[in-house]
Amino acid sequence: MYALVDRKDAKQDASLPPPSSSSPPSTTKRVLLVLLLVTVGLTASLVLVRFMRSDSFHHVVLWLQTHETLGAVLYVCCFTLFVVLCFPSTAFELLAGYVFGFSLGLVLATTGKLVGSVLSFVIGRHVCRRQVHVYMSQGHPALRGFQSLLRKRQILVVFLTRVAFFPIALKNYGLSVLDVTFPVYFAAAVLTGLPFSAIWVYSGHAVENVATLLASPSTSGHGTEMIVLVVGAGSALLLLGVVGIYTRKYVLEMAQEEEEEEEEEEEEAVEKEALSGATV
């Protein structure tokens, strides 16, 4: 129904010789892209850290905490917009815990992320499906294997894709152009998004608590509290990273195996057609 790769185009592509995997221009482009992303990431991190140490950031936090209702609505709207625009959601989830505390921050972060994900899915499927189709097929060739997997194990693949460390564009817009039903996508977005948001919001709340402890006069119990907060947040983030990385690896391996099996089946079908034509 929403197949990413047309069967006729796939057969034509299969008849062409495979491109060289060790192409120097391709390798150079990948290295340059990685360096560019690292540079942008480091620059953004430095700007963010500098902003967090400024008086402007503290004024923003104080305003959000003072006007809690209006600040919560503004936060959810901004978070939703950033998810639709495919910006990483981690910073907003950390901010929720830092500003609103764990309980309210978790509710707001989960709401903003879920609404943004659902809007992205709807936009990708019903508003600009053709553009998303072209971009995803060019930028994420593994989606062809995903499409084959979805025909067999839709729920498992969708849940694993949401858990794995994939770009947010792939998790939302990429799944929107595949054979994924909305109930399955919505359930995966809720059930996988909540634990991730809880970890990041808790980490942001831990940072706020550590900052409070550092600013207050030292007592005998503060050192223990700081150790518990740092170890707890660090362990949660480590677990999150391990799960995300290994899930991504597992999903990509499944997609690659499925794509290879599909290509073998297509080759066998072509050979059978050729043999039947020769016998006739």
Short mmCIF file of C-alpha atoms in Angstrom, two decimals:
data_model
loop_
_atom_site.label_atom_id
_atom_site.label_comp_id
_atom_site.label_asym_id
_atom_site.label_seq_id
_atom_site.Cartn_x
_atom_site.Cartn_y
_atom_site.Cartn_z
CA MET A 1 0.00 0.00 0.00
CA TYR A 2 2.76 2.43 0.99
CA ALA A 3 5.64 0.41 -0.43
CA LEU A 4 8.83 2.38 -0.59
CA VAL A 5 10.36 0.63 -3.59
CA ASP A 6 8.48 -0.24 -6.74
CA ARG A 7 8.86 -3.87 -7.87
CA LYS A 8 9.62 -2.94 -11.49
CA ASP A 9 12.27 -0.45 -10.45
CA ALA A 10 13.71 -3.02 -8.07
CA LYS A 11 14.05 -5.60 -10.86
CA GLN A 12 15.71 -3.05 -13.14
CA ASP A 13 18.11 -2.09 -10.38
CA ALA A 14 18.87 -5.76 -9.74
CA SER A 15 19.93 -6.22 -13.37
CA LEU A 16 22.48 -3.43 -13.11
CA PRO A 17 26.00 -4.17 -11.86
CA PRO A 18 26.45 -3.36 -8.17
CA PRO A 19 28.42 -0.21 -7.46
CA SER A 20 31.85 -0.50 -5.94
CA SER A 21 31.64 -0.35 -2.16
CA SER A 22 35.16 1.01 -1.85
CA SER A 23 34.70 4.06 -4.07
CA PRO A 24 37.16 6.78 -2.99
CA PRO A 25 34.78 9.71 -3.68
CA SER A 26 32.04 8.03 -1.66
CA THR A 27 34.43 7.35 1.23
CA THR A 28 35.69 10.93 1.14
CA LYS A 29 32.16 12.28 1.22
CA ARG A 30 31.31 10.12 4.22
CA VAL A 31 34.43 11.23 6.10
CA LEU A 32 33.69 14.88 5.34
CA LEU A 33 30.08 14.43 6.41
CA VAL A 34 31.13 12.84 9.70
CA LEU A 35 33.64 15.64 10.34
CA LEU A 36 31.00 18.22 9.54
CA LEU A 37 28.50 16.62 11.91
CA VAL A 38 31.10 16.38 14.67
CA THR A 39 32.05 20.03 14.17
CA VAL A 40 28.43 21.15 14.23
CA GLY A 41 27.74 19.01 17.29
CA LEU A 42 30.73 20.37 19.22
CA THR A 43 29.89 23.94 18.24
CA ALA A 44 26.28 23.53 19.28
CA SER A 45 27.37 21.95 22.57
CA LEU A 46 29.74 24.82 23.34
CA VAL A 47 27.08 27.39 22.50
CA LEU A 48 24.55 25.52 24.65
CA VAL A 49 26.93 25.26 27.62
CA ARG A 50 27.82 28.93 27.35
CA PHE A 51 24.14 29.88 27.17
CA MET A 52 23.32 27.72 30.21
CA ARG A 53 25.97 29.59 32.21
CA SER A 54 24.61 32.98 31.19
CA ASP A 55 22.13 35.13 33.07
CA SER A 56 19.70 34.91 30.14
CA PHE A 57 19.26 31.17 30.64
CA HIS A 58 18.58 31.60 34.35
CA HIS A 59 16.04 34.32 33.54
CA VAL A 60 14.28 31.98 31.09
CA VAL A 61 14.23 29.15 33.64
CA LEU A 62 12.94 31.47 36.35
CA TRP A 63 10.19 32.79 34.07
CA LEU A 64 9.08 29.26 33.12
CA GLN A 65 9.00 28.22 36.76
CA THR A 66 7.15 31.36 37.85
CA HIS A 67 4.52 31.11 35.07
CA GLU A 68 4.18 27.34 35.29
CA THR A 69 0.95 26.90 33.29
CA LEU A 70 1.89 29.26 30.46
CA GLY A 71 5.45 27.97 30.52
CA ALA A 72 4.26 24.37 30.25
CA VAL A 73 2.06 25.18 27.24
CA LEU A 74 4.88 27.10 25.56
CA TYR A 75 7.31 24.27 26.24
CA VAL A 76 5.02 21.61 24.73
CA CYS A 77 4.35 23.73 21.62
CA CYS A 78 8.06 24.39 21.04
CA PHE A 79 8.96 20.74 21.64
CA THR A 80 6.27 19.59 19.19
CA LEU A 81 7.53 21.99 16.52
CA PHE A 82 11.14 20.89 16.94
CA VAL A 83 10.17 17.20 16.61
CA VAL A 84 8.25 17.97 13.39
CA LEU A 85 11.34 19.78 12.08
CA CYS A 86 13.45 16.68 12.93
CA PHE A 87 15.58 18.29 15.63
CA PRO A 88 16.90 15.92 18.32
CA SER A 89 14.57 15.74 21.29
CA THR A 90 17.19 15.07 23.98
CA ALA A 91 17.85 18.72 24.84
CA PHE A 92 14.15 19.43 25.38
CA GLU A 93 13.74 16.37 27.60
CA LEU A 94 16.73 17.41 29.71
CA LEU A 95 15.29 20.92 29.92
CA ALA A 96 11.95 19.55 31.14
CA GLY A 97 13.57 17.85 34.11
CA TYR A 98 15.77 20.86 34.86
CA VAL A 99 12.92 23.39 34.80
CA PHE A 100 9.75 21.56 35.82
CA GLY A 101 11.07 18.70 37.96
CA PHE A 102 10.73 15.00 37.26
CA SER A 103 6.95 14.41 37.55
CA LEU A 104 5.63 17.42 35.61
CA GLY A 105 8.64 17.40 33.30
CA LEU A 106 7.99 13.79 32.31
CA VAL A 107 4.35 14.55 31.49
CA LEU A 108 5.26 17.60 29.40
CA ALA A 109 8.18 15.93 27.61
CA THR A 110 6.14 12.83 26.78
CA THR A 111 3.24 14.95 25.51
CA GLY A 112 5.39 17.19 23.31
CA LYS A 113 7.35 14.30 21.85
CA LEU A 114 4.25 12.18 21.19
CA VAL A 115 2.29 15.00 19.56
CA GLY A 116 5.29 15.92 17.40
CA SER A 117 5.82 12.31 16.34
CA VAL A 118 2.16 11.82 15.43
CA LEU A 119 2.09 15.07 13.45
CA SER A 120 5.26 14.03 11.60
CA PHE A 121 3.71 10.65 10.75
CA VAL A 122 0.51 12.28 9.47
CA ILE A 123 2.40 14.91 7.46
CA GLY A 124 4.69 12.30 5.92
CA ARG A 125 1.82 10.02 4.95
CA HIS A 126 -0.89 12.43 3.82
CA VAL A 127 0.68 15.82 3.07
CA CYS A 128 4.11 15.35 1.46
CA ARG A 129 4.39 11.60 0.99
CA ARG A 130 6.03 11.87 -2.44
CA GLN A 131 8.82 14.14 -1.21
CA VAL A 132 9.41 11.98 1.86
CA HIS A 133 9.37 8.87 -0.35
CA VAL A 134 12.10 10.25 -2.61
CA TYR A 135 14.27 11.55 0.23
CA MET A 136 14.07 8.37 2.29
CA SER A 137 14.71 6.06 -0.66
CA GLN A 138 17.88 8.01 -1.54
CA GLY A 139 19.20 8.76 1.93
CA HIS A 140 18.24 5.54 3.72
CA PRO A 141 18.62 2.52 1.39
CA ALA A 142 18.06 0.15 4.32
CA LEU A 143 14.38 1.07 4.21
CA ARG A 144 13.90 -1.36 1.34
CA GLY A 145 14.80 -4.17 3.71
CA PHE A 146 12.56 -2.60 6.35
CA GLN A 147 9.63 -2.75 3.95
CA SER A 148 10.12 -6.47 3.43
CA LEU A 149 10.43 -7.05 7.18
CA LEU A 150 7.26 -5.09 7.87
CA ARG A 151 5.24 -7.50 5.75
CA LYS A 152 6.29 -10.32 8.07
CA ARG A 153 6.86 -8.79 11.51
CA GLN A 154 5.39 -5.30 11.54
CA ILE A 155 4.97 -4.83 15.30
CA LEU A 156 8.47 -6.08 16.16
CA VAL A 157 10.20 -4.00 13.48
CA VAL A 158 8.34 -0.80 14.36
CA PHE A 159 9.10 -1.15 18.06
CA LEU A 160 12.78 -1.94 17.45
CA THR A 161 13.10 0.98 15.03
CA ARG A 162 11.68 3.35 17.63
CA VAL A 163 14.11 2.04 20.28
CA ALA A 164 17.25 2.00 18.12
CA PHE A 165 19.59 4.95 17.59
CA PHE A 166 18.19 6.09 14.25
CA PRO A 167 17.65 9.70 13.14
CA ILE A 168 14.30 11.05 14.26
CA ALA A 169 13.40 11.64 10.60
CA LEU A 170 13.65 7.90 9.96
CA LYS A 171 11.59 7.03 13.04
CA ASN A 172 8.75 9.37 12.10
CA TYR A 173 8.75 10.31 8.41
CA GLY A 174 10.49 7.12 7.28
CA LEU A 175 7.90 4.85 8.88
CA SER A 176 5.10 7.01 7.48
CA VAL A 177 5.85 5.96 3.89
CA LEU A 178 6.10 2.25 4.72
CA ASP A 179 3.33 -0.28 5.35
CA VAL A 180 2.92 0.72 8.99
CA THR A 181 -0.58 1.04 10.40
CA PHE A 182 -1.26 4.06 12.59
CA PRO A 183 -2.33 2.06 15.70
CA VAL A 184 0.96 0.13 15.64
CA TYR A 185 2.97 3.32 15.18
CA PHE A 186 1.08 5.14 17.94
CA ALA A 187 1.49 2.27 20.40
CA ALA A 188 5.22 2.05 19.63
CA ALA A 189 5.63 5.82 20.03
CA VAL A 190 3.96 5.74 23.45
CA LEU A 191 5.52 2.57 24.87
CA THR A 192 9.06 3.26 23.65
CA GLY A 193 9.01 7.02 24.12
CA LEU A 194 8.01 6.95 27.78
CA PRO A 195 11.10 5.07 29.12
CA PHE A 196 13.48 7.18 27.04
CA SER A 197 11.83 10.42 28.17
CA ALA A 198 11.92 9.24 31.79
CA ILE A 199 15.69 8.68 31.62
CA TRP A 200 16.45 12.03 29.99
CA VAL A 201 14.05 13.98 32.22
CA TYR A 202 15.55 12.33 35.30
CA SER A 203 19.02 13.29 34.07
CA GLY A 204 17.93 16.91 33.67
CA HIS A 205 16.38 16.85 37.13
CA ALA A 206 19.61 15.38 38.53
CA VAL A 207 21.62 18.21 36.97
CA GLU A 208 19.31 20.74 38.64
CA ASN A 209 19.69 18.99 41.99
CA VAL A 210 23.48 18.86 41.68
CA ALA A 211 23.55 22.57 40.84
CA THR A 212 21.43 23.26 43.92
CA LEU A 213 23.73 21.20 46.12
CA LEU A 214 26.80 22.95 44.78
CA ALA A 215 25.25 26.35 45.41
CA SER A 216 24.20 25.57 48.99
CA PRO A 217 26.54 25.40 52.01
CA SER A 218 28.35 22.09 52.24
CA THR A 219 27.10 19.56 54.75
CA SER A 220 27.99 15.99 55.50
CA GLY A 221 25.11 14.53 53.46
CA HIS A 222 25.58 16.54 50.27
CA GLY A 223 28.48 14.44 48.99
CA THR A 224 26.46 11.25 49.26
CA GLU A 225 23.44 12.82 47.54
CA MET A 226 25.58 14.05 44.67
CA ILE A 227 27.19 10.64 44.21
CA VAL A 228 23.79 8.93 44.15
CA LEU A 229 22.41 11.42 41.62
CA VAL A 230 25.43 11.27 39.32
CA VAL A 231 25.76 7.48 39.46
CA GLY A 232 22.03 7.00 38.92
CA ALA A 233 21.85 9.35 35.94
CA GLY A 234 25.10 7.99 34.46
CA SER A 235 23.96 4.37 34.76
CA ALA A 236 20.63 5.18 33.12
CA LEU A 237 22.33 6.97 30.22
CA LEU A 238 24.80 4.11 29.78
CA LEU A 239 21.96 1.60 29.64
CA LEU A 240 20.14 3.81 27.14
CA GLY A 241 23.21 4.00 24.91
CA VAL A 242 23.90 0.26 24.98
CA VAL A 243 20.29 -0.63 24.20
CA GLY A 244 20.05 1.94 21.40
CA ILE A 245 23.31 0.95 19.72
CA TYR A 246 22.77 -2.81 19.82
CA THR A 247 19.15 -2.48 18.73
CA ARG A 248 20.21 -0.39 15.75
CA LYS A 249 22.80 -3.00 14.80
CA TYR A 250 20.26 -5.82 15.12
CA VAL A 251 17.63 -4.02 13.01
CA LEU A 252 20.11 -3.16 10.25
CA GLU A 253 21.32 -6.76 10.13
CA MET A 254 17.74 -8.02 9.84
CA ALA A 255 17.01 -5.52 7.07
CA GLN A 256 20.19 -6.49 5.19
CA GLU A 257 19.41 -10.21 5.43
CA GLU A 258 15.84 -9.63 4.29
CA GLU A 259 16.99 -7.55 1.33
CA GLU A 260 19.48 -10.25 0.29
CA GLU A 261 16.80 -12.95 0.53
CA GLU A 262 14.44 -10.84 -1.57
CA GLU A 263 17.11 -10.31 -4.23
CA GLU A 264 17.81 -14.06 -4.34
CA GLU A 265 14.10 -14.80 -4.76
CA GLU A 266 13.88 -12.27 -7.59
CA GLU A 267 16.90 -13.82 -9.32
CA GLU A 268 15.39 -17.30 -8.99
CA ALA A 269 12.12 -16.03 -10.42
CA VAL A 270 13.94 -14.49 -13.39
CA GLU A 271 15.84 -17.74 -14.00
CA LYS A 272 12.62 -19.77 -13.88
CA GLU A 273 10.98 -17.42 -16.37
CA ALA A 274 13.99 -17.72 -18.67
CA LEU A 275 13.95 -21.54 -18.44
CA SER A 276 10.21 -21.74 -19.07
CA GLY A 277 10.59 -19.44 -22.07
CA ALA A 278 13.43 -21.58 -23.44
CA THR A 279 11.43 -24.82 -23.11
CA VAL A 280 8.45 -23.31 -24.89
#
